[in-house]
Coordinates of N, CA and C and ligand atoms in Angstrom, one line a residue:
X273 N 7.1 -0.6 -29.1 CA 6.8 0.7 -29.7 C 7.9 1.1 -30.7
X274 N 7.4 1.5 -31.6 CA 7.9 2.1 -32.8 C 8.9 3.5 -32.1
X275 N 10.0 3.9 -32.4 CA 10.7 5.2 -31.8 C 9.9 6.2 -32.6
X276 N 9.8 6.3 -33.9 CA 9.1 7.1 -34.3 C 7.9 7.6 -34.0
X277 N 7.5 7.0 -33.6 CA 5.8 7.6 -32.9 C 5.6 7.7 -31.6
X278 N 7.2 8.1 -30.7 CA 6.9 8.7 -29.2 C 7.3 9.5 -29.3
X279 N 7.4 10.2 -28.1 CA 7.4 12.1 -27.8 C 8.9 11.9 -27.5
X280 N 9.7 13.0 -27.7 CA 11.2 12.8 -27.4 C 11.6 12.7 -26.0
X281 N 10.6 13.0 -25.0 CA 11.1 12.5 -23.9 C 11.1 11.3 -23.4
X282 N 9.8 10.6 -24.2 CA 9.9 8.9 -24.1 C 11.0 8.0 -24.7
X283 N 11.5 8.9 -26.1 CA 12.3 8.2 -27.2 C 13.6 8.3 -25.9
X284 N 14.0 9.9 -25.0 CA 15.1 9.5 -24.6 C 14.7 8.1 -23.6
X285 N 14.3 7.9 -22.6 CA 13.8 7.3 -21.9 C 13.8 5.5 -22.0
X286 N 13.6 5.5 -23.1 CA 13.1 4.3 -23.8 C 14.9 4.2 -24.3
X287 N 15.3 4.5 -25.0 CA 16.9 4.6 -25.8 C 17.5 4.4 -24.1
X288 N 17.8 5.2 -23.4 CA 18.6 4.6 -22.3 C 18.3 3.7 -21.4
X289 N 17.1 3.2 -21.4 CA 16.6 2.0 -20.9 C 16.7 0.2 -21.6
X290 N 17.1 0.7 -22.9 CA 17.5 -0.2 -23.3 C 18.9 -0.8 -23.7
X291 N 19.6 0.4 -23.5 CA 21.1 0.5 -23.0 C 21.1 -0.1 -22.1
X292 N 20.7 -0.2 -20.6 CA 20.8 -0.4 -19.6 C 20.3 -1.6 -19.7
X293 N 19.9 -2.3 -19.9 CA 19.7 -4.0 -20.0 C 20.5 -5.1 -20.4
X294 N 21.5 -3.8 -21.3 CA 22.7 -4.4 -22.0 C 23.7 -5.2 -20.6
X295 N 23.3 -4.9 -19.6 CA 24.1 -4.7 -18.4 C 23.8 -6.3 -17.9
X296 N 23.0 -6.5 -17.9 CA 21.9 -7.7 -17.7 C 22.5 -9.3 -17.8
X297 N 23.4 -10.1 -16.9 CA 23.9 -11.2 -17.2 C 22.7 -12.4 -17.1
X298 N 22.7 -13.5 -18.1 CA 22.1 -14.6 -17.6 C 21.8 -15.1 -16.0
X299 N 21.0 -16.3 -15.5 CA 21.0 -16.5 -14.1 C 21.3 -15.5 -12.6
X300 N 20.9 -14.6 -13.0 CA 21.3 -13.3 -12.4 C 19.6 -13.0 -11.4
X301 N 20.0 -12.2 -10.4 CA 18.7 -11.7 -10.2 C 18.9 -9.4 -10.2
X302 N 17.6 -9.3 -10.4 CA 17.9 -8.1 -11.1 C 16.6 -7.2 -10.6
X303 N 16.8 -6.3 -9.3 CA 16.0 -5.2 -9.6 C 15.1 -4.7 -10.3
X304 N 14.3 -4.4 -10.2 CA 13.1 -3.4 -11.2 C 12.4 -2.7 -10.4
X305 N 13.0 -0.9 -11.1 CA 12.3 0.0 -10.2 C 11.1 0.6 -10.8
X306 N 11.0 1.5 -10.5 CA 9.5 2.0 -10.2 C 9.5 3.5 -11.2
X307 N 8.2 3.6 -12.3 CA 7.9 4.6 -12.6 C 8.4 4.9 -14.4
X308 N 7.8 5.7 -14.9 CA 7.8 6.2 -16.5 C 9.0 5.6 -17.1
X309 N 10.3 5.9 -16.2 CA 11.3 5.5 -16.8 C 11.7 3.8 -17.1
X310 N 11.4 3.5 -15.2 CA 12.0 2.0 -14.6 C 10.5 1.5 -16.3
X311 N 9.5 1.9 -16.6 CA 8.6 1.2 -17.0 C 9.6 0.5 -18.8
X312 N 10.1 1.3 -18.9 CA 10.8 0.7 -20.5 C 11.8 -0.5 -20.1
X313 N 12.4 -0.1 -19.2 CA 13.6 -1.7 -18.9 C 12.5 -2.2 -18.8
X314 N 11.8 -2.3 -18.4 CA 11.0 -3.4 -17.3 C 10.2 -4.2 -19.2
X315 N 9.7 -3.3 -19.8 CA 9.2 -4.0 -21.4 C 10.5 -4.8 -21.8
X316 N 12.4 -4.0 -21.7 CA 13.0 -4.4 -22.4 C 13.3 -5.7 -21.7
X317 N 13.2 -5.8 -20.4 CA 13.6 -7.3 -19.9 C 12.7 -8.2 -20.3
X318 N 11.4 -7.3 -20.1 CA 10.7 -9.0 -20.4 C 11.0 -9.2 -22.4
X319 N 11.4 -8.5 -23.5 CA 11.7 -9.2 -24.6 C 12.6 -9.6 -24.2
X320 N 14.1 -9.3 -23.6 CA 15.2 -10.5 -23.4 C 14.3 -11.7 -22.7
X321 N 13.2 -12.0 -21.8 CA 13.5 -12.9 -21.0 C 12.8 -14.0 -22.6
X322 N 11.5 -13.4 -23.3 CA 11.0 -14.1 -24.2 C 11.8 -14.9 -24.9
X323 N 13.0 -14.2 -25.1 CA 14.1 -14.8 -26.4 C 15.2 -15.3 -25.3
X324 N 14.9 -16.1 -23.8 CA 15.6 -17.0 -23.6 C 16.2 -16.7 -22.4
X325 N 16.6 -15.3 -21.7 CA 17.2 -15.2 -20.1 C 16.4 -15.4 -19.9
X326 N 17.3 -16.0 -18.4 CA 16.5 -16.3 -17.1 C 17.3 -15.1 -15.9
X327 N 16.3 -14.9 -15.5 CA 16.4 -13.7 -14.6 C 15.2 -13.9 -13.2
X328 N 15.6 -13.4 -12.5 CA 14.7 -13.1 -11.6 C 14.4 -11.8 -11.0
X329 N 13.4 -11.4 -10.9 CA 12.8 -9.9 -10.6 C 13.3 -9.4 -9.2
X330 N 13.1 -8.4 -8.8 CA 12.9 -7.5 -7.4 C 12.4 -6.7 -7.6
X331 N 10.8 -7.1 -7.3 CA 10.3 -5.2 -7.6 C 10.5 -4.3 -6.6
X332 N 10.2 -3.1 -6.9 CA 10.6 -2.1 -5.8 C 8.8 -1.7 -5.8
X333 N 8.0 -2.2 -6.5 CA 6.4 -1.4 -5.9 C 5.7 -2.4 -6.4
X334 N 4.4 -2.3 -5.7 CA 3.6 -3.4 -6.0 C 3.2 -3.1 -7.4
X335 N 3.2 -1.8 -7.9 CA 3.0 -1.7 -9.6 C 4.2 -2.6 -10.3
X336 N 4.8 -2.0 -10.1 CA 6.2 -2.8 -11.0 C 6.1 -4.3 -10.7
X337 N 5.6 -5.0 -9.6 CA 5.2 -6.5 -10.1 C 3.9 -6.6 -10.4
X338 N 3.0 -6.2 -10.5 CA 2.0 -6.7 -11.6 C 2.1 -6.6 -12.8
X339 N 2.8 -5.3 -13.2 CA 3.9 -5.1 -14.6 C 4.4 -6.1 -14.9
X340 N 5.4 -6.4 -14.4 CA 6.7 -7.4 -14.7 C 5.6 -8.8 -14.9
X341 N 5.1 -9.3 -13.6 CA 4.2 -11.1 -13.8 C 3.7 -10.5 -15.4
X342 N 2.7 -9.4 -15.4 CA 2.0 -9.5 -16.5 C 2.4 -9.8 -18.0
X343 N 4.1 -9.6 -17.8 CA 4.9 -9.8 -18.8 C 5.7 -10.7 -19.1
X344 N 5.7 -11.9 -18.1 CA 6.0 -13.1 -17.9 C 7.5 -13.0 -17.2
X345 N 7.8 -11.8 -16.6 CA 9.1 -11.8 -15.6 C 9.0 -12.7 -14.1
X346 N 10.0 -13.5 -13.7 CA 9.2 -14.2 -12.8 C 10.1 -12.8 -11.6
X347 N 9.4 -13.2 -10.5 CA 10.0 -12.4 -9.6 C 10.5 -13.4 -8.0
X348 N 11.2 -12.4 -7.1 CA 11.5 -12.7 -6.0 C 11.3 -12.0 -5.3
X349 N 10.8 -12.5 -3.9 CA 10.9 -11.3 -3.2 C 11.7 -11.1 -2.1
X350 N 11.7 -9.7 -1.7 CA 12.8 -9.0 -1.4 C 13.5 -9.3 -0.3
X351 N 12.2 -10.0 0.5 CA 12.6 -10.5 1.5 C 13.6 -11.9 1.5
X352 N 13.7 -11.9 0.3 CA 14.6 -13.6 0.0 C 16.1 -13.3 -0.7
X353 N 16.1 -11.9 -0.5 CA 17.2 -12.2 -1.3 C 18.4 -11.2 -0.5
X354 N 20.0 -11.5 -0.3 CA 21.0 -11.4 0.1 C 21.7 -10.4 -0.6
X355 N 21.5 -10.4 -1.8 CA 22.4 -9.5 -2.9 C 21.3 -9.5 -4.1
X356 N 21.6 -8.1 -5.1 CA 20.6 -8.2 -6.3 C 22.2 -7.8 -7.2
X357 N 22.2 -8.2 -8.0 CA 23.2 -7.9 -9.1 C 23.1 -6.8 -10.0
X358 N 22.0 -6.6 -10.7 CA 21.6 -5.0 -11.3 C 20.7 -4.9 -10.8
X359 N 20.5 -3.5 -10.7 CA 19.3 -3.0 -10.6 C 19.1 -1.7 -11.8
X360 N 18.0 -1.7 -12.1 CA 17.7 -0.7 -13.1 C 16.5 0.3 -12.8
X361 N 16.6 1.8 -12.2 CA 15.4 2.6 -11.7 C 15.5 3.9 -12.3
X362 N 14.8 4.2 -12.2 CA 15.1 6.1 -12.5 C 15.4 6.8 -11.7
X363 N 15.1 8.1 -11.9 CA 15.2 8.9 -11.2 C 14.7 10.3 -11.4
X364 N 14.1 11.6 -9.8 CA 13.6 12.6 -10.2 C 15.0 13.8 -11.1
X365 N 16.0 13.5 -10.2 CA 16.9 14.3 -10.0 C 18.3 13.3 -10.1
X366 N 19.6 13.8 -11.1 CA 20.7 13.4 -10.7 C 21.6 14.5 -10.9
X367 N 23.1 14.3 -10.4 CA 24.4 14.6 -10.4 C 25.2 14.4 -11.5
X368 N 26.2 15.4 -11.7 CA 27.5 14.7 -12.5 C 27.9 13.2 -11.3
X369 N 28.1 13.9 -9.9 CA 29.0 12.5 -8.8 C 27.3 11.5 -8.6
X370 N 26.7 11.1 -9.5 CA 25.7 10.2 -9.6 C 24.9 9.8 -8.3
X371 N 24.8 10.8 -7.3 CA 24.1 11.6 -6.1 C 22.4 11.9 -7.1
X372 N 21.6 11.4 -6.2 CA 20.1 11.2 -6.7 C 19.2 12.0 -5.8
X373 N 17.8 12.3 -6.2 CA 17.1 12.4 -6.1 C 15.5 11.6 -6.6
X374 N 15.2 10.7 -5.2 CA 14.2 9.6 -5.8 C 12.8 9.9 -5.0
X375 N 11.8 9.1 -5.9 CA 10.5 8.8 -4.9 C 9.7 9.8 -5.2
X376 N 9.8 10.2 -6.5 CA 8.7 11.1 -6.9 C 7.5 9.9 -7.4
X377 N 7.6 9.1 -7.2 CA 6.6 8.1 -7.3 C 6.3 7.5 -6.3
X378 N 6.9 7.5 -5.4 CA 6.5 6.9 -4.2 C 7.0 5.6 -3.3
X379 N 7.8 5.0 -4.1 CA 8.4 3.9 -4.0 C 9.5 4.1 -3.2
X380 N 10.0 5.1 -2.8 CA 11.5 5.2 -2.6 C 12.1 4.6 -1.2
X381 N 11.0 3.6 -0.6 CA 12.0 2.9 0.7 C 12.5 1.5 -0.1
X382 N 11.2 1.2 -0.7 CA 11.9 -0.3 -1.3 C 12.7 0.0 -2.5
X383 N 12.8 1.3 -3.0 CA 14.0 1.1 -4.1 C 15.0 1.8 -3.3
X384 N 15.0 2.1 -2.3 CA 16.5 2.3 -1.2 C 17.0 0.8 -0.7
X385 N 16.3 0.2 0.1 CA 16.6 -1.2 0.3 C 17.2 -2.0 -1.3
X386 N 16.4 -1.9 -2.1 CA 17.0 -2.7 -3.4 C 18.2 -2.1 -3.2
X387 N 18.2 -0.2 -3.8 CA 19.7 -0.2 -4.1 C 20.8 -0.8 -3.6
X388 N 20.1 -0.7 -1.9 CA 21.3 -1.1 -1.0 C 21.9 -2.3 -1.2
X389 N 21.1 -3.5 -1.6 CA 21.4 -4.9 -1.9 C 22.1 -4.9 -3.1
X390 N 22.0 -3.7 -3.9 CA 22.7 -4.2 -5.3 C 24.2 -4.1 -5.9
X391 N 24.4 -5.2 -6.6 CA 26.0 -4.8 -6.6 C 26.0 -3.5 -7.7
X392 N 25.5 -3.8 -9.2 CA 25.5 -2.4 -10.1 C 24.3 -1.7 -10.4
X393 N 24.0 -0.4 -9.4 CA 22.7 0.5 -9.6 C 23.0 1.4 -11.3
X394 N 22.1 1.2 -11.6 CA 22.1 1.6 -13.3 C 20.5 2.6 -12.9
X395 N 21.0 3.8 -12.6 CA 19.7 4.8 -13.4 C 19.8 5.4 -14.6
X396 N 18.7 5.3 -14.8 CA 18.3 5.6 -16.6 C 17.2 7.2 -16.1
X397 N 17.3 7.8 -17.7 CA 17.0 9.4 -17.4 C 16.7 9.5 -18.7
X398 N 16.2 10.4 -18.7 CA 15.4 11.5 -19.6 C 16.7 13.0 -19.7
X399 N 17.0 13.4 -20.3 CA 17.9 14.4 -20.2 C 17.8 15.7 -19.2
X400 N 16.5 16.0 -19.1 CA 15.6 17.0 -18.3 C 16.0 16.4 -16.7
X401 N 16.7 15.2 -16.5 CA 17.0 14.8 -14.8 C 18.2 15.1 -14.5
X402 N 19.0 15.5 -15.2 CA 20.8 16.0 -14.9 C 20.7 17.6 -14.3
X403 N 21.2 17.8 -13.7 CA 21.3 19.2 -12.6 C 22.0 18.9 -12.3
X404 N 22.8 20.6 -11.7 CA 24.0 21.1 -10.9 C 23.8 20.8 -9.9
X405 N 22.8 20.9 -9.0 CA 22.8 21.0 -7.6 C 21.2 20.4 -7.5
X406 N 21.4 19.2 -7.0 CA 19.7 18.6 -6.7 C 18.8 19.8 -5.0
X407 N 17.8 19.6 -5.6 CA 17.0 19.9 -4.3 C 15.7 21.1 -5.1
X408 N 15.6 21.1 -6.5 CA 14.6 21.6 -6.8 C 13.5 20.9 -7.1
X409 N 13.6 20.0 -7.1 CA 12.5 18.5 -7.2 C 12.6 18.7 -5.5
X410 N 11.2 18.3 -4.4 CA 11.4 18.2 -3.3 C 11.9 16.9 -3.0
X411 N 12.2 16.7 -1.6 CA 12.6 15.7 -1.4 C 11.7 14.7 -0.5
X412 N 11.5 13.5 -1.4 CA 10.2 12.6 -0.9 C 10.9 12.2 0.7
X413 N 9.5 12.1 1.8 CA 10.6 11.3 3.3 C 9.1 10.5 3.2
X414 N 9.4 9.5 3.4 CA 8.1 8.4 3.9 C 8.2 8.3 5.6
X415 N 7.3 8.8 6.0 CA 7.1 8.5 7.7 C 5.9 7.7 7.8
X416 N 6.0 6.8 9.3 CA 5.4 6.3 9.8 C 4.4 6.9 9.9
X417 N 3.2 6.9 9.7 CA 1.9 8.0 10.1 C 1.9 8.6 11.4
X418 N 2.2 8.2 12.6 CA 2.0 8.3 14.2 C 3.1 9.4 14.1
X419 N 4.4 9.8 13.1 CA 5.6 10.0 13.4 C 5.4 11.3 12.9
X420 N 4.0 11.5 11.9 CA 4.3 12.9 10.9 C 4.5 13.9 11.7
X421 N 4.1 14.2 12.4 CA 3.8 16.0 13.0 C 4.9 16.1 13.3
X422 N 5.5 15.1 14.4 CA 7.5 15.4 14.8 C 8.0 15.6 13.5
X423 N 7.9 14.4 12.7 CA 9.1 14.7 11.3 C 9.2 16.0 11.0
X424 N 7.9 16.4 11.0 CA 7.6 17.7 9.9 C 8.2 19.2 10.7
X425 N 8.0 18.6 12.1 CA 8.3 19.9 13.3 C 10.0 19.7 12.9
X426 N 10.6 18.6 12.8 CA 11.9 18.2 12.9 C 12.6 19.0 11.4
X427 N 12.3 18.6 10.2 CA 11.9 19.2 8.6 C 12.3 20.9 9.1
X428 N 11.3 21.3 9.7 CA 11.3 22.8 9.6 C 12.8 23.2 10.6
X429 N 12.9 22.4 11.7 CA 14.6 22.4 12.2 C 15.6 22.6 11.4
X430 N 15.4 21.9 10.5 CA 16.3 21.8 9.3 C 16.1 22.7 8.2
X431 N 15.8 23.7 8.9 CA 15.6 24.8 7.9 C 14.6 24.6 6.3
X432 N 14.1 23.2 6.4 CA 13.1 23.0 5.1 C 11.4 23.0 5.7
X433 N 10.9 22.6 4.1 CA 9.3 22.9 4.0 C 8.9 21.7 4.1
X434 N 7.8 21.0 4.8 CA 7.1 19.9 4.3 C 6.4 20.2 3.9
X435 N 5.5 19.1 2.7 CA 4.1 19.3 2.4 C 3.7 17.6 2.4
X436 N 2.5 17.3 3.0 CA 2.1 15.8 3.0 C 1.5 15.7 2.1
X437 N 2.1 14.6 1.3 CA 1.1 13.9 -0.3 C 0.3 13.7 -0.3
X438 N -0.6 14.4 -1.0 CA -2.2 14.1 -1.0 C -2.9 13.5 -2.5
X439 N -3.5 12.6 -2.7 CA -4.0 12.1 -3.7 C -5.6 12.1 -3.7
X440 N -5.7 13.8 -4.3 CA -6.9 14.7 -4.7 C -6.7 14.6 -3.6
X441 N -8.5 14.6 -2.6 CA -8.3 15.1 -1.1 C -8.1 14.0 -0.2
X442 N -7.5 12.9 -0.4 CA -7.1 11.5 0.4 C -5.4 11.6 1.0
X443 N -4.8 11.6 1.9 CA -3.9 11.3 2.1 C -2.8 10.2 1.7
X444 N -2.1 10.4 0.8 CA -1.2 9.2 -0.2 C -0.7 8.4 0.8
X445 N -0.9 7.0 0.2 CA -0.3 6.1 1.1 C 0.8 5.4 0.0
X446 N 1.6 4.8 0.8 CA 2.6 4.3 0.1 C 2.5 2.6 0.1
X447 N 3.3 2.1 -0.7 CA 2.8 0.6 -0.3 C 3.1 0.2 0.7
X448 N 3.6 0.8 1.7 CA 4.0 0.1 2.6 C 3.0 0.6 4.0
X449 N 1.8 1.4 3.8 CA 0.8 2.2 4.3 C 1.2 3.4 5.1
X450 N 2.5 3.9 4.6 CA 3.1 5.0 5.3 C 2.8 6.1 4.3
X451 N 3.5 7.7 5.3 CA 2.2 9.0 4.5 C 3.9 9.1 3.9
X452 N 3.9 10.4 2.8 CA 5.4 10.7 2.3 C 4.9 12.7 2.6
X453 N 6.0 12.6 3.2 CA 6.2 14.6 3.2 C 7.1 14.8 2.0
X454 N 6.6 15.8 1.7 CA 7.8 16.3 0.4 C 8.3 17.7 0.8
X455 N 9.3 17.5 0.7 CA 9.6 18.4 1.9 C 11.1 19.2 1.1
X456 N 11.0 20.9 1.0 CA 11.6 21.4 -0.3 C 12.8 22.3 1.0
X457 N 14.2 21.8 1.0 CA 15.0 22.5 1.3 C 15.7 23.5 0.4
X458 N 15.6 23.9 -0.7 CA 15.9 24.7 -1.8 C 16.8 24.0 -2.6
X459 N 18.2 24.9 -3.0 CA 19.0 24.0 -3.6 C 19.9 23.3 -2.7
X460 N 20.6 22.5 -2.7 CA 21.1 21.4 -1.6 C 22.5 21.6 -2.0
X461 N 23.4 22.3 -0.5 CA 25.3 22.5 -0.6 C 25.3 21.1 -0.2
X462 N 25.3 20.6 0.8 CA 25.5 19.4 0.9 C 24.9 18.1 1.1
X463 N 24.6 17.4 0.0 CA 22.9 16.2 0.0 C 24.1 15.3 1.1
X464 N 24.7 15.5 1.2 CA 25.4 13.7 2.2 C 24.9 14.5 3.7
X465 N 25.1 15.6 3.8 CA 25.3 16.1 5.2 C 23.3 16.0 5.4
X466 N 22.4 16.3 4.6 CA 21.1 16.7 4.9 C 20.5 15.4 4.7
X467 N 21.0 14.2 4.0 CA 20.6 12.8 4.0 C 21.2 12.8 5.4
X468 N 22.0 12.5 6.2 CA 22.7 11.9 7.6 C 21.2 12.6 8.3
X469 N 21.3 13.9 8.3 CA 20.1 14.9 9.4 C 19.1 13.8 9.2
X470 N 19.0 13.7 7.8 CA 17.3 12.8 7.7 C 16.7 12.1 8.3
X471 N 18.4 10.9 8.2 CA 17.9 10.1 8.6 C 18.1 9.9 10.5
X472 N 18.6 10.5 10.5 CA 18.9 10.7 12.5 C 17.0 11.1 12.6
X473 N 15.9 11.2 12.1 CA 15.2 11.5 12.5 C 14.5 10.4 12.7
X474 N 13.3 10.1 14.1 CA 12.5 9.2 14.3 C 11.4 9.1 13.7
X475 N 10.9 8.1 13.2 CA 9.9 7.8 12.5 C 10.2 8.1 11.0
X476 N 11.6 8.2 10.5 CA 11.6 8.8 9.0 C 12.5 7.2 8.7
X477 N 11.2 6.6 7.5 CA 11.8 5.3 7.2 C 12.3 5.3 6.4
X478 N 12.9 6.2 5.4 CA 13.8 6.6 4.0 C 13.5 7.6 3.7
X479 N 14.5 8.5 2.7 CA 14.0 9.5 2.2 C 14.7 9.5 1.1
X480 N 14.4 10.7 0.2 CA 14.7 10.4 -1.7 C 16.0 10.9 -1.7
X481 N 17.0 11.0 -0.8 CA 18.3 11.5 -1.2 C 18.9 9.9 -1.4
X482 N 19.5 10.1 -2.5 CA 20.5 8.6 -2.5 C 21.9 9.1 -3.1
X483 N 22.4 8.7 -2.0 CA 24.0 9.3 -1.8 C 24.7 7.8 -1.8
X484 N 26.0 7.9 -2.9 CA 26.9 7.0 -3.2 C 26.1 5.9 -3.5
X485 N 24.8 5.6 -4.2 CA 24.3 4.2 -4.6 C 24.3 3.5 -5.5
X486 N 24.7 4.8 -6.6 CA 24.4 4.4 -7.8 C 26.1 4.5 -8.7
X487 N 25.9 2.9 -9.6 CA 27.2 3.0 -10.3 C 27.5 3.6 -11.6
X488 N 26.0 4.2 -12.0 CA 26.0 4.0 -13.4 C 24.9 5.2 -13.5
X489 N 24.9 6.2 -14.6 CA 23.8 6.8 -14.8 C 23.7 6.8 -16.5
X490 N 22.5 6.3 -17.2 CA 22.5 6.3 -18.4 C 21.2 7.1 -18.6
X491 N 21.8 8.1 -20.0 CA 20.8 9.5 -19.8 C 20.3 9.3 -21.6
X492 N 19.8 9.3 -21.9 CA 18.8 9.2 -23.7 C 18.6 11.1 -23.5
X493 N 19.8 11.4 -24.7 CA 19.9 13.1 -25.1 C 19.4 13.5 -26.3
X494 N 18.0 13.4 -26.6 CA 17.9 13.4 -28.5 C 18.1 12.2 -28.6
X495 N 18.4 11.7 -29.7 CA 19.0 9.9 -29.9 C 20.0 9.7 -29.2
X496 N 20.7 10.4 -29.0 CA 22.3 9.9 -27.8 C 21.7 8.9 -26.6
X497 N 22.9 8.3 -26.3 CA 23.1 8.0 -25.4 C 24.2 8.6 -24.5
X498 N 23.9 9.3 -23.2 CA 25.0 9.2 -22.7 C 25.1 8.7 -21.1
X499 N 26.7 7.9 -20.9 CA 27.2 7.4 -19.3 C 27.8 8.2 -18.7
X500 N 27.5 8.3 -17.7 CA 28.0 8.6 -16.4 C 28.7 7.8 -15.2
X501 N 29.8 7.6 -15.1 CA 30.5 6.6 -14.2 C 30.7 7.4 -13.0
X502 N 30.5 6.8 -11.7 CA 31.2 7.0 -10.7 C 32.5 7.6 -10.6
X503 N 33.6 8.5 -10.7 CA 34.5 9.1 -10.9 C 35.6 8.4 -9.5
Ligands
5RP78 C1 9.7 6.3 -8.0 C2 11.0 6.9 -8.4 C3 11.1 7.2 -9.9 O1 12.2 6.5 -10.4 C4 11.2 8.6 -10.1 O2 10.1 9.3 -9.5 C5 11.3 9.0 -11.6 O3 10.1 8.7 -12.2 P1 9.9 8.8 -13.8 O4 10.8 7.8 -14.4 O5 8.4 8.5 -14.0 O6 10.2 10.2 -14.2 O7 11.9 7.2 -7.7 O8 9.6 6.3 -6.6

């Protein structure tokens, strides 16, 4: 795509996603996340892979590998692998201290497990994803289906809102056939202390707070690029 003929939220999008590839060593294996953003690395790897790296995939959604094969990325799966070296995803919500908000698409247990595996998490952004204080985007929890009604009874403990994702009038399932509550605590004093509550709950298989994961945040501001380092 020509930069000239996208919308400036795509041009940022696209500009820090191709920053972020720059990251990208030969024989390496490498993450690919999920959604509008993860979708531009995911074009920019596969032109490097055309003009000669070798890389190997980890998708984080079953979209993002039909993407990637369709583009001649080979992939691995997740279950095979010990460590991923980059990863490249987006994100709903970030921080100056590169504290996230994820899984506005849905993906966010397998792009939690990726992160976890990866040595350098690189999210890429649109300028519109930088905030003072995350938690106005809600916060995706993927539960077990059998588990929702506790989670959500548990949710409201915690002084927040659930609402279960619905796609039109069907119940959203995730790839992994689990339901996601989105669940809105307002603005968030402490995401480390309300990710721990989360996850102490039963039946809650991840949720979209990602606290300390990420090493890198690259943001496309207008033409700019700007980094964000872990401090
Ligand atoms: C998917 C995600 C996405 O990275 C997040 O929702 C941002 O999406 P987009 O790049 O389309 O704004 O976490 O589960």
């Amino acid at each position: 795509l020509e930069n000239q003929t996208i919308p400036l939220k795509d041009l940022e999008k696209k500009i820090a996603a191709e920053e972020a590839v720059k990251y990208i060593k030969d024989n390496t294996i490498v993450g690919l996340g999920t959604g509008s953003t993860a979708y531009y690395a995911i074009l920019a790897i596969a032109d490097l892979v055309k003009n000669g790296l070798n890389i190997q995939g980890v998708p984080t959604s079953e979209k993002t590998a039909s993407l990637a094969l369709s583009l001649g990325i080979k992939l691995i799966d997740l279950k095979e692998v010990d460590a991923i070296d980059v990863t490249i995803d987006g994100a709903d919500e970030f921080t100056s201290d590169l504290n996230l908000i994820k899984g506005g698409g849905g993906a966010l247990f397998r792009e939690k497990i990726v992160a976890s595996l990866t040595k350098t998490e690189i999210i890429i952004a649109d300028s519109a994803k930088k905030v003072d204080r995350l938690g106005k985007f809600k916060i995706p929890v993927e539960v077990e289906p059998l588990a929702y009604n506790y989670v959500n009874q548990q949710i409201i403990k915690l002084s927040g809102k659930g609402a279960l994702r619905k796609n039109g009038e069907e119940i959203y399932l995730t790839d992994n056939h689990n339901y996601i509550i989105d669940a809105d605590f307002g603005l968030i004093d402490e995401p480390e202390v309300l990710s721990g509550s989360l996850n102490q709950i039963e039946g809650v298989l991840a949720h979209g707070l990602f606290i300390n994961l990420t090493s890198i945040v690259i943001m496309g501001k207008g033409q700019e690029i700007l980094t964000f380092n872990k401090s």
